PDB file of C-alpha atoms and ligand atoms in Angstrom:
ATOM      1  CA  UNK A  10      82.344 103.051  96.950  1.00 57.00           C
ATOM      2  CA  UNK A  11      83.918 103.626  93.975  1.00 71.00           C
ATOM      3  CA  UNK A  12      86.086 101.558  91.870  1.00 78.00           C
ATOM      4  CA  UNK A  13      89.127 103.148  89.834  1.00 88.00           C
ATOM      5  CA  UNK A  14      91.867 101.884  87.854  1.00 89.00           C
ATOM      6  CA  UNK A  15      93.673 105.542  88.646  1.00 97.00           C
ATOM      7  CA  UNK A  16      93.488 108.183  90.620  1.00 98.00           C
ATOM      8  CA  UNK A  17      94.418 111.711  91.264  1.00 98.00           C
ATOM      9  CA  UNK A  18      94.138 114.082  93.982  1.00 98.00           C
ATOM     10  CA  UNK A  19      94.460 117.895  93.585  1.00 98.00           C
ATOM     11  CA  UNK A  20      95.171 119.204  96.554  1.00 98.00           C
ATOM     12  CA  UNK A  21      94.055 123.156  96.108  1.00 98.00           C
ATOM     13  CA  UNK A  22      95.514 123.719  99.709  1.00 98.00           C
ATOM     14  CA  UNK A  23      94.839 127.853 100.704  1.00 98.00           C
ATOM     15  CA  UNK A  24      96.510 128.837  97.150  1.00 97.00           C
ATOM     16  CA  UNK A  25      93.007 130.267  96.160  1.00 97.00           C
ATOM     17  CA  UNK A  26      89.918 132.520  97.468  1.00 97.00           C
ATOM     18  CA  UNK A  27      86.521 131.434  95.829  1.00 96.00           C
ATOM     19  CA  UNK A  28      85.920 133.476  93.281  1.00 98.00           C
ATOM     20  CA  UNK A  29      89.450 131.826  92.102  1.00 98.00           C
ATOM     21  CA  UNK A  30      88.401 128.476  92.939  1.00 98.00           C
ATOM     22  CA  UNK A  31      85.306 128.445  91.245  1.00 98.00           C
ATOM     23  CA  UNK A  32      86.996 130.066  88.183  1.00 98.00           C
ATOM     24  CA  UNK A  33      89.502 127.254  88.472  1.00 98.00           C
ATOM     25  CA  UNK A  34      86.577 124.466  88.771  1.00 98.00           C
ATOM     26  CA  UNK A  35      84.631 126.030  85.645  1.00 98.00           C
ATOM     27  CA  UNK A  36      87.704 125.522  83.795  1.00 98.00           C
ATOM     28  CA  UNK A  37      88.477 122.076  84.863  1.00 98.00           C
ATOM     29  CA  UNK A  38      85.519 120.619  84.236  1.00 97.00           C
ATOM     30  CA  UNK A  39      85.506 122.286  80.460  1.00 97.00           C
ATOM     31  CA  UNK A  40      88.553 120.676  79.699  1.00 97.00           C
ATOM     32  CA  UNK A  41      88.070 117.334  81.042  1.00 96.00           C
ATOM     33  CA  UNK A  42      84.973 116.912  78.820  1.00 94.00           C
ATOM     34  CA  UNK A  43      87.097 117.454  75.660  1.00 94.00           C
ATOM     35  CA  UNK A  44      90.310 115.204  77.183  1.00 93.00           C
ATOM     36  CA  UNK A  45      89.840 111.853  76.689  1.00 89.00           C
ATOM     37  CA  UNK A  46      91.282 110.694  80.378  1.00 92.00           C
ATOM     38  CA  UNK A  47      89.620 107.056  80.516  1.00 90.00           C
ATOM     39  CA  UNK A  48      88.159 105.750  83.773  1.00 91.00           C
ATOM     40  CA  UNK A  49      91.131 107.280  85.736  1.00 96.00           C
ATOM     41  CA  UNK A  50      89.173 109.235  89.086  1.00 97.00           C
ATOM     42  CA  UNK A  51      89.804 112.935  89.414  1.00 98.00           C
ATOM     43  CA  UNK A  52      89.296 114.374  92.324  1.00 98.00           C
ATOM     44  CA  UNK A  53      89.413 118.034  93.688  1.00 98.00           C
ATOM     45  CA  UNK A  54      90.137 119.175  97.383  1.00 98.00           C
ATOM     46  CA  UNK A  55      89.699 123.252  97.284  1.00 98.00           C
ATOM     47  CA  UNK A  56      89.702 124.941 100.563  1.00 98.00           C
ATOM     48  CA  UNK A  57      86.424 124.702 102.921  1.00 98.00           C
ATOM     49  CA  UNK A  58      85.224 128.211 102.225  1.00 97.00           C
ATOM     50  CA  UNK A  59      85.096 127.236  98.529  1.00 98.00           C
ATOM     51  CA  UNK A  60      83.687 123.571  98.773  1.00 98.00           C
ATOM     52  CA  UNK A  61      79.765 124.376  98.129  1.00 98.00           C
ATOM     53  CA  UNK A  62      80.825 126.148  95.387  1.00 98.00           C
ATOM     54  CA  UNK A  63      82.730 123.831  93.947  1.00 98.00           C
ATOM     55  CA  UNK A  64      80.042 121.928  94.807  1.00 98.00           C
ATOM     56  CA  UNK A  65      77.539 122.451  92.701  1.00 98.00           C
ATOM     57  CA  UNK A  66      80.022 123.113  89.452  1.00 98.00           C
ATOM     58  CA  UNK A  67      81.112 119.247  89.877  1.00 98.00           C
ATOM     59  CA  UNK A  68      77.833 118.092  90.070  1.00 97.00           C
ATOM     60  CA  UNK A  69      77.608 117.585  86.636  1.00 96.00           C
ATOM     61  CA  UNK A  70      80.787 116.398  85.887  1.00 96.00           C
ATOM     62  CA  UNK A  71      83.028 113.390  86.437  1.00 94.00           C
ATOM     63  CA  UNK A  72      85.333 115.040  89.238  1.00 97.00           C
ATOM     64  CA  UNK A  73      84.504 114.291  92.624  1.00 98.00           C
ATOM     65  CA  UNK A  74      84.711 116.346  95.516  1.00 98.00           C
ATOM     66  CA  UNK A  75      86.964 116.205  98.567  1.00 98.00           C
ATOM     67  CA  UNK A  76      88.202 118.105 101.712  1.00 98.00           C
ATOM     68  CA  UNK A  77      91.403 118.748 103.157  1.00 98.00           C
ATOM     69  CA  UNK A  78      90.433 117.700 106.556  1.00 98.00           C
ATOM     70  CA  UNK A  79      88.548 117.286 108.687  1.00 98.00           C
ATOM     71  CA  UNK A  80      87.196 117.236 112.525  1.00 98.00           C
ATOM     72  CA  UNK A  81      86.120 113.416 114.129  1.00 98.00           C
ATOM     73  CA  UNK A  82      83.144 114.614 116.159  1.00 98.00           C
ATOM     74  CA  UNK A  83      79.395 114.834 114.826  1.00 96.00           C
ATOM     75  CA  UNK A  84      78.659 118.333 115.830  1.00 96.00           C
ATOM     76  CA  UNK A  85      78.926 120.166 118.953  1.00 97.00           C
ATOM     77  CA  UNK A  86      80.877 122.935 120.557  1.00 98.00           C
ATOM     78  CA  UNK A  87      84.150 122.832 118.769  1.00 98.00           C
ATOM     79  CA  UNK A  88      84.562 126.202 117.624  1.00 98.00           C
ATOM     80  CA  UNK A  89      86.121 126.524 114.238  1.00 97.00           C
ATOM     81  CA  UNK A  90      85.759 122.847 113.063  1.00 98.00           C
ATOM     82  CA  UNK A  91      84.240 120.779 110.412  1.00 98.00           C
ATOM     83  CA  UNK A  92      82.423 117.898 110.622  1.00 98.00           C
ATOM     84  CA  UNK A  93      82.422 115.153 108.514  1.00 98.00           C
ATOM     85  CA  UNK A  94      78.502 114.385 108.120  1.00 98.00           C
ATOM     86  CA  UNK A  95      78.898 118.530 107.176  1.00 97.00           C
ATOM     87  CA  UNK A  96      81.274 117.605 104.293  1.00 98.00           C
ATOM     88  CA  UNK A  97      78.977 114.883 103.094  1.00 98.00           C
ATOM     89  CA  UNK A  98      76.207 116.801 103.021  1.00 98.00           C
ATOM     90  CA  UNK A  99      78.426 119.207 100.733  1.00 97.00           C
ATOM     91  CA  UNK A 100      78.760 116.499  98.315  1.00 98.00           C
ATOM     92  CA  UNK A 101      82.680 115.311  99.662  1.00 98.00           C
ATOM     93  CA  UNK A 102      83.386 111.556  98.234  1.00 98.00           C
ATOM     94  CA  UNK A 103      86.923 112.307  99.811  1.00 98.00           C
ATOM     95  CA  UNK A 104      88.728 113.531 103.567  1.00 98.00           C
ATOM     96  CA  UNK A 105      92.553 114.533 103.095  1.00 98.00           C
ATOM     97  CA  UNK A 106      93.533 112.930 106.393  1.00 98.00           C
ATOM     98  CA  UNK A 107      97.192 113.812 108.213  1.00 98.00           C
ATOM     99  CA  UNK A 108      98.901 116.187 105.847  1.00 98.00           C
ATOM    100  CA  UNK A 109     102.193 117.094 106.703  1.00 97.00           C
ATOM    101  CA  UNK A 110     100.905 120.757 106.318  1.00 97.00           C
ATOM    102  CA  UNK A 111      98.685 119.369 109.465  1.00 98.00           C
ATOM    103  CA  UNK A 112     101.252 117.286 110.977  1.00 97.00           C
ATOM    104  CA  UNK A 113     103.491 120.086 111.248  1.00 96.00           C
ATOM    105  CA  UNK A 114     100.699 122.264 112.835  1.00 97.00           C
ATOM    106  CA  UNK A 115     100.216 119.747 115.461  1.00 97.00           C
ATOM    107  CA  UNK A 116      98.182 117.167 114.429  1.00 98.00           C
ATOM    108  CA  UNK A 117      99.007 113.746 116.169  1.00 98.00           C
ATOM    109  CA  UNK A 118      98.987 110.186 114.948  1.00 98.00           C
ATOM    110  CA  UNK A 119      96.202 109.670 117.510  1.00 98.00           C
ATOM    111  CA  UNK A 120      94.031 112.635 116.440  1.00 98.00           C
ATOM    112  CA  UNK A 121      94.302 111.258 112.958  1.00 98.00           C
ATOM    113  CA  UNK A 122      93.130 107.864 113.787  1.00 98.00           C
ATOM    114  CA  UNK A 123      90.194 109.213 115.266  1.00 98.00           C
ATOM    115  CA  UNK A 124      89.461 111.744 112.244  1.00 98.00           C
ATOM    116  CA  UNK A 125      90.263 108.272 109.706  1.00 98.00           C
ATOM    117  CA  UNK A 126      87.337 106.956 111.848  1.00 98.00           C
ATOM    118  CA  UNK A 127      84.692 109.417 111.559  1.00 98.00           C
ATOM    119  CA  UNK A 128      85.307 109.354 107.927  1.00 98.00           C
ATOM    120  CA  UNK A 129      84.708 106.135 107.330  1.00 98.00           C
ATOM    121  CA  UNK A 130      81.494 106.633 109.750  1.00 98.00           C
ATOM    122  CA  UNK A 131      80.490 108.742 107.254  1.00 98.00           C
ATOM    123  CA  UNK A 132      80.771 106.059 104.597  1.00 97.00           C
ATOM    124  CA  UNK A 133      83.740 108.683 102.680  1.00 98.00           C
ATOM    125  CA  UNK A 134      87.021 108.016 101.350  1.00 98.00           C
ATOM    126  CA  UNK A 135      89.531 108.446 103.634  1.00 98.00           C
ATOM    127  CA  UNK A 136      93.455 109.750 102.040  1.00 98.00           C
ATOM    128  CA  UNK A 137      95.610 109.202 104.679  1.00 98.00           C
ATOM    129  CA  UNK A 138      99.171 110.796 104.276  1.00 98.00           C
ATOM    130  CA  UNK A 139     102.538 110.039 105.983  1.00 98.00           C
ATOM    131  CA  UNK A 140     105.728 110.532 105.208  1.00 98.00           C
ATOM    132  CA  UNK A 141     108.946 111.565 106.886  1.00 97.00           C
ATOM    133  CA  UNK A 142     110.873 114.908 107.530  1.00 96.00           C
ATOM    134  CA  UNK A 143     114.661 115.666 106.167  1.00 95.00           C
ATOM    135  CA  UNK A 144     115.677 115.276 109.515  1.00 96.00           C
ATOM    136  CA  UNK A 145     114.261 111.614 109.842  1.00 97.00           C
ATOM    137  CA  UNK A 146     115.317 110.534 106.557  1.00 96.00           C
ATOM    138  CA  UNK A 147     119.343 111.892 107.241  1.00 95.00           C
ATOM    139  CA  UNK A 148     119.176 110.454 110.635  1.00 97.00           C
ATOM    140  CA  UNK A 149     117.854 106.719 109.073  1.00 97.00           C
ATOM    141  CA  UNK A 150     114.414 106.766 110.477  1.00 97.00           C
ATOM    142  CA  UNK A 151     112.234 107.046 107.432  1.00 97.00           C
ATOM    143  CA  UNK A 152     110.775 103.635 107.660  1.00 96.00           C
ATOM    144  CA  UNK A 153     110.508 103.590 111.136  1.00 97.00           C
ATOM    145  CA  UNK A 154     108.586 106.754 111.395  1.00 98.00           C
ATOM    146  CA  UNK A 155     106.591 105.815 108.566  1.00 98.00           C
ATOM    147  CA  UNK A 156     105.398 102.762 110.047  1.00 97.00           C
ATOM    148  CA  UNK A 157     104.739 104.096 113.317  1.00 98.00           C
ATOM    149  CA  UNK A 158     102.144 106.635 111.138  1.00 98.00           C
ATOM    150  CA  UNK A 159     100.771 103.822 109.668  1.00 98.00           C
ATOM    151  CA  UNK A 160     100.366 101.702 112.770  1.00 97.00           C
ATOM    152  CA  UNK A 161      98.483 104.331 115.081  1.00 98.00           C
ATOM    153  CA  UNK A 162      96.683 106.037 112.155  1.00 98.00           C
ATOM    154  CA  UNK A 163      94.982 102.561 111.148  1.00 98.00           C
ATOM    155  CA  UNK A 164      94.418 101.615 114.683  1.00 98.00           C
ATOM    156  CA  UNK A 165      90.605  99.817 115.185  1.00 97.00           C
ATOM    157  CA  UNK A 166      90.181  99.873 111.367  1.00 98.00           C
ATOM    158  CA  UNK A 167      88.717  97.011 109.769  1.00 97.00           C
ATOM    159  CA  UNK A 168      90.482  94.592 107.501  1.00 97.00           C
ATOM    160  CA  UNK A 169      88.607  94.928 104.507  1.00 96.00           C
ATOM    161  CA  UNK A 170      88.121  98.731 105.048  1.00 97.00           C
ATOM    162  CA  UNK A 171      88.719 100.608 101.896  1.00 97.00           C
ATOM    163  CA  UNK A 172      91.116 103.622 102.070  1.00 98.00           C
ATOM    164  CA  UNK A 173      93.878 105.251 100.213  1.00 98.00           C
ATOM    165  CA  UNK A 174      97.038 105.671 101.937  1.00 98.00           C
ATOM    166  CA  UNK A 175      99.474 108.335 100.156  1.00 98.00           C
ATOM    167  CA  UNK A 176     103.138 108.610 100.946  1.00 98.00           C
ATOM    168  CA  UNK A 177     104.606 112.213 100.731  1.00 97.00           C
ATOM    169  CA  UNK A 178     108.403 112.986 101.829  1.00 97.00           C
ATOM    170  CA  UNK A 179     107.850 115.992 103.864  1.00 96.00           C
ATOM    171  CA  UNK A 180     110.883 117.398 101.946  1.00 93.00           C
ATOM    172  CA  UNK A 181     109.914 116.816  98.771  1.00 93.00           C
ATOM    173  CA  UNK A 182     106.359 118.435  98.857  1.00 94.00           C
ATOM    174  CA  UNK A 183     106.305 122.390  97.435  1.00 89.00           C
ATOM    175  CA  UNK A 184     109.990 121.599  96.274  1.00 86.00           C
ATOM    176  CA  UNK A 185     109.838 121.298  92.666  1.00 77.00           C
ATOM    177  CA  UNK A 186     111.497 125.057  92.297  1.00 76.00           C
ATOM    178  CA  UNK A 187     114.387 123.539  94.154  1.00 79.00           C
ATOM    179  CA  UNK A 188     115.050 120.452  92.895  1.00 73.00           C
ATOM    180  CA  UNK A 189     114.945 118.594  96.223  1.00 83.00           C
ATOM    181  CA  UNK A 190     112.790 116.007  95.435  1.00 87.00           C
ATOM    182  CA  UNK A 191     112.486 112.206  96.022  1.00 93.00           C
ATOM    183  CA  UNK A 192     114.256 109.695  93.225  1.00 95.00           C
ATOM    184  CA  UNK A 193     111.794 107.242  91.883  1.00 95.00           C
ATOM    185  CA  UNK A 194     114.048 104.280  93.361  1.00 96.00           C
ATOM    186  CA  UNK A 195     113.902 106.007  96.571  1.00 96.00           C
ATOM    187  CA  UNK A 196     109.832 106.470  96.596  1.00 97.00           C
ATOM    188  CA  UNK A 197     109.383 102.874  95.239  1.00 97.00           C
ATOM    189  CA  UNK A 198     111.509 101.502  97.737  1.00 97.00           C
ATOM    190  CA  UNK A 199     109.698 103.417 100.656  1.00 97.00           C
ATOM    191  CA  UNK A 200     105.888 102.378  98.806  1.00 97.00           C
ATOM    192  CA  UNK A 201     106.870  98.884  98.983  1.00 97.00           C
ATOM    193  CA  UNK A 202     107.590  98.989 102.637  1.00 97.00           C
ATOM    194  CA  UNK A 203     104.760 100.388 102.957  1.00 97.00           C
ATOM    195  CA  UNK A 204     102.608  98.188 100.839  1.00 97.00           C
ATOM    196  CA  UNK A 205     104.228  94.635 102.767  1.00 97.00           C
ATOM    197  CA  UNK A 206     103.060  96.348 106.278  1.00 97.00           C
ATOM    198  CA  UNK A 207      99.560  97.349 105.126  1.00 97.00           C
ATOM    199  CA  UNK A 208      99.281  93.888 103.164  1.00 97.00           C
ATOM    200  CA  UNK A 209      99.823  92.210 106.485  1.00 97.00           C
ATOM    201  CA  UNK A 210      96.507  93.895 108.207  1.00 97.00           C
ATOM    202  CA  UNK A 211      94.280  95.078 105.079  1.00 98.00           C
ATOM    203  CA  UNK A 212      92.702  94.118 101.838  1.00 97.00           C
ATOM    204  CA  UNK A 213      91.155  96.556 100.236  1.00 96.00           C
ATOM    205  CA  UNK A 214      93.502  99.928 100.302  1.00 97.00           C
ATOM    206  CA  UNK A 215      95.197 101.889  97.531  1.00 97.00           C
ATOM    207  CA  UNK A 216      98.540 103.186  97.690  1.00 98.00           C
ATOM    208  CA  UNK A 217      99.533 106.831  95.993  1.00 98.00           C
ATOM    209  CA  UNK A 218     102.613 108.992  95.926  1.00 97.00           C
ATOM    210  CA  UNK A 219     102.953 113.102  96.697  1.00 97.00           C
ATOM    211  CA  UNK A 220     105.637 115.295  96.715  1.00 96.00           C
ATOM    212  CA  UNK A 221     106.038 117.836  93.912  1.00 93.00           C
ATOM    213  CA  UNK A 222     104.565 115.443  90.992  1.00 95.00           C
ATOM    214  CA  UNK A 223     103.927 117.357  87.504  1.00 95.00           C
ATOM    215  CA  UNK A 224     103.428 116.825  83.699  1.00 96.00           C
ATOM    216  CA  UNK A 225     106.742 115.607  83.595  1.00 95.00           C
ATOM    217  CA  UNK A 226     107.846 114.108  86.243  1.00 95.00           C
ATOM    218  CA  UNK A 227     104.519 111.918  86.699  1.00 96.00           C
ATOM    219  CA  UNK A 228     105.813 109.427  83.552  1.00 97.00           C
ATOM    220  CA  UNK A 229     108.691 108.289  85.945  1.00 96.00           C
ATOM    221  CA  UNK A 230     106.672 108.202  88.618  1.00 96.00           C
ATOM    222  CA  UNK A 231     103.777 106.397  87.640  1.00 97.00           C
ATOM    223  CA  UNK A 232     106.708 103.544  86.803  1.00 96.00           C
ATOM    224  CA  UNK A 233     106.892 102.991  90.729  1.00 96.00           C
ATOM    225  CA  UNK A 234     105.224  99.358  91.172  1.00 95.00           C
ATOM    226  CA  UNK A 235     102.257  99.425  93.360  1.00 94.00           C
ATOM    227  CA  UNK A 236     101.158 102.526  92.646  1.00 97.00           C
ATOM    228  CA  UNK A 237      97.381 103.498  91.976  1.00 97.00           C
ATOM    229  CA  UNK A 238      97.658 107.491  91.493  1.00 98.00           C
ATOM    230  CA  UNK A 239      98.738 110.832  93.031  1.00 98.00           C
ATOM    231  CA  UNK A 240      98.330 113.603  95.998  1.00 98.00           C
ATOM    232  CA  UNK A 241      99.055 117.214  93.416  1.00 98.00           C
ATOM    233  CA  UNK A 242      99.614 120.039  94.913  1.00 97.00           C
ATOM    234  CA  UNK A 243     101.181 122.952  93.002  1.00 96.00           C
ATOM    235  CA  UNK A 244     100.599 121.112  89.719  1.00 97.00           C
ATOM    236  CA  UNK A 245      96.897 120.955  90.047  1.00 98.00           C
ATOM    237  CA  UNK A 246      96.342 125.162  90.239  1.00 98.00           C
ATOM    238  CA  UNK A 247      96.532 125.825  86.580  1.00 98.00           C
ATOM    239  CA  UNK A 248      93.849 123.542  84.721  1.00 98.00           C
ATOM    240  CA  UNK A 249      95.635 123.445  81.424  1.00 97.00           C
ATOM    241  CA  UNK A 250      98.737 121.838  82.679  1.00 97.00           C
ATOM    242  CA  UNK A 251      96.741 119.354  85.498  1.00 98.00           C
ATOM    243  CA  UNK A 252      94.672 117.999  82.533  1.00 97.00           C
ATOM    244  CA  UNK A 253      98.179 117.351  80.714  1.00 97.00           C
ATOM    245  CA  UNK A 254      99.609 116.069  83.967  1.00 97.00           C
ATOM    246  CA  UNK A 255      96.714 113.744  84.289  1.00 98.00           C
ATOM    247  CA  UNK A 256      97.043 112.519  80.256  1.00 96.00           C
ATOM    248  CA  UNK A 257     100.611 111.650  81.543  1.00 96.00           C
ATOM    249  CA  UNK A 258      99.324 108.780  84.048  1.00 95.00           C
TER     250      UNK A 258
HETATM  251  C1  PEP B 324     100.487 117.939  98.644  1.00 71.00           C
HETATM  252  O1  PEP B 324      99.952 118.979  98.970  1.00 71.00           O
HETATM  253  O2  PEP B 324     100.143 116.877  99.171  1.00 71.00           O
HETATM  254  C2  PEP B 324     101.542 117.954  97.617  1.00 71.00           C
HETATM  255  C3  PEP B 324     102.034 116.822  97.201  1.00 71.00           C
HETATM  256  O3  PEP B 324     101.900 119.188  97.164  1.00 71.00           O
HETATM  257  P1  PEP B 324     102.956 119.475  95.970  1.00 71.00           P
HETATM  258  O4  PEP B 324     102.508 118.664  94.790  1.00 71.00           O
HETATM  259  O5  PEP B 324     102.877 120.942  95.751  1.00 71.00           O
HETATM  260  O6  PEP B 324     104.307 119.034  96.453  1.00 71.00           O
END
């Protein structure tokens, strides 16, 4: 597995069809050659219709390949679902694990346990998200609902399992155009909860943040103690400014 001192995440979501994707990928990987970014790990998650694609353009380069979910069985009859020895084969390094997006579509914390599993079967990196809604946090159950997601999601994993665990306010992810976004203090406050809980179980994990992070706003960020890198949504679609935002870490 690999070691990084930072990492970040694009998450391409459905923002893109292929031919955009790959156009976006060429790009990417053009700049990054001429950027001096360090040792900091760059990874891309585009949609699963674009990830052989993608694919082969990363190949060369130093970005590493990742999916934005996943399904926990081996292969079967499960119409419409992806399996994780399928996104290895691919080339994925990387399983987005319990977005909200996903959350919010139904996903449970027990079907995301058992997709965290068969990605580490598959000897990948598992990103697990959680975070709460507005709702939770006005009502004063952030931490409780965070640390239920973190308690069944990590359920039968071992100790010294390595994983990245990214926290992302359901209210402040795709916010950025309205300003409703999660203060640093507020985000550091909630990753250090988070990092005492997971300390108390497991040794080897990595802790990012989400939630409408960009050029700017990524210098602050990046102050939060504890924290190894980022989950990029919106930011990461145009290469010019996700190469700057990435600089900024
Ligand atoms: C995400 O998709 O996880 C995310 C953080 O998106 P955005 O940066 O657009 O808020």
């Amino acid at each position: 597995m690999k070691k990084f001192s930072k990492i970040i995440i694009a998450n391409w979501k459905m923002q893109m069809d292929s031919e955009e994707s790959i156009a976006l990928a060429v790009k990417l990987v053009k700049l990054l050659a001429k950027n001096n970014i360090g040792k900091k790990e760059i990874v891309v998650c585009p949609s699963f219709l674009a990830l052989s694609e993608v694919a082969k353009i990363l190949k060369p380069s130093r970005i590493s390949l990742g999916a934005q979910d996943t399904f926990y069985q081996e292969e079967g009859a499960f119409t419409g679902e992806v399996s994780p020895e399928n996104l290895k084969e691919i080339g994925c390094q990387y399983v987005i694990v319990g977005h909200s997006e996903r959350r919010a579509m139904g996903e449970t914390d027990k079907l995301i346990n058992k997709k965290f599993l068969a990605v580490l079967k598959e000897k990948m990196l598992p990103i697990i998200c959680v975070g709460e809604t507005l709702a939770e946090r006005k009502s004063g159950q952030s931490e409780k609902v965070i640390l239920r997601q973190i308690n069944k999601a990590t359920l039968g994993i071992s100790k010294n399992q390595n994983f990245i665990l990214a926290y992302e306010p359901v209210w402040s992810i795709s916010t950025s155009n309205s300003g409703q976004v999660i203060s640093v203090l507020e985000a550091s406050k909630m990753i250090s909860l988070i990092k005492i809980n997971l300390s108390k179980k497991f040794t080897n994990f990595s802790l990012i943040y989400g939630g409408s992070v960009d050029k700017k706003s990524i210098v602050n960020f990046a102050k939060i103690k504890g924290v190894k890198g980022f989950l990029v949504g919106g930011a990461s679609l145009k290469a010019k400014s996700f190469v700057e935002l990435i600089k900024n870490l």
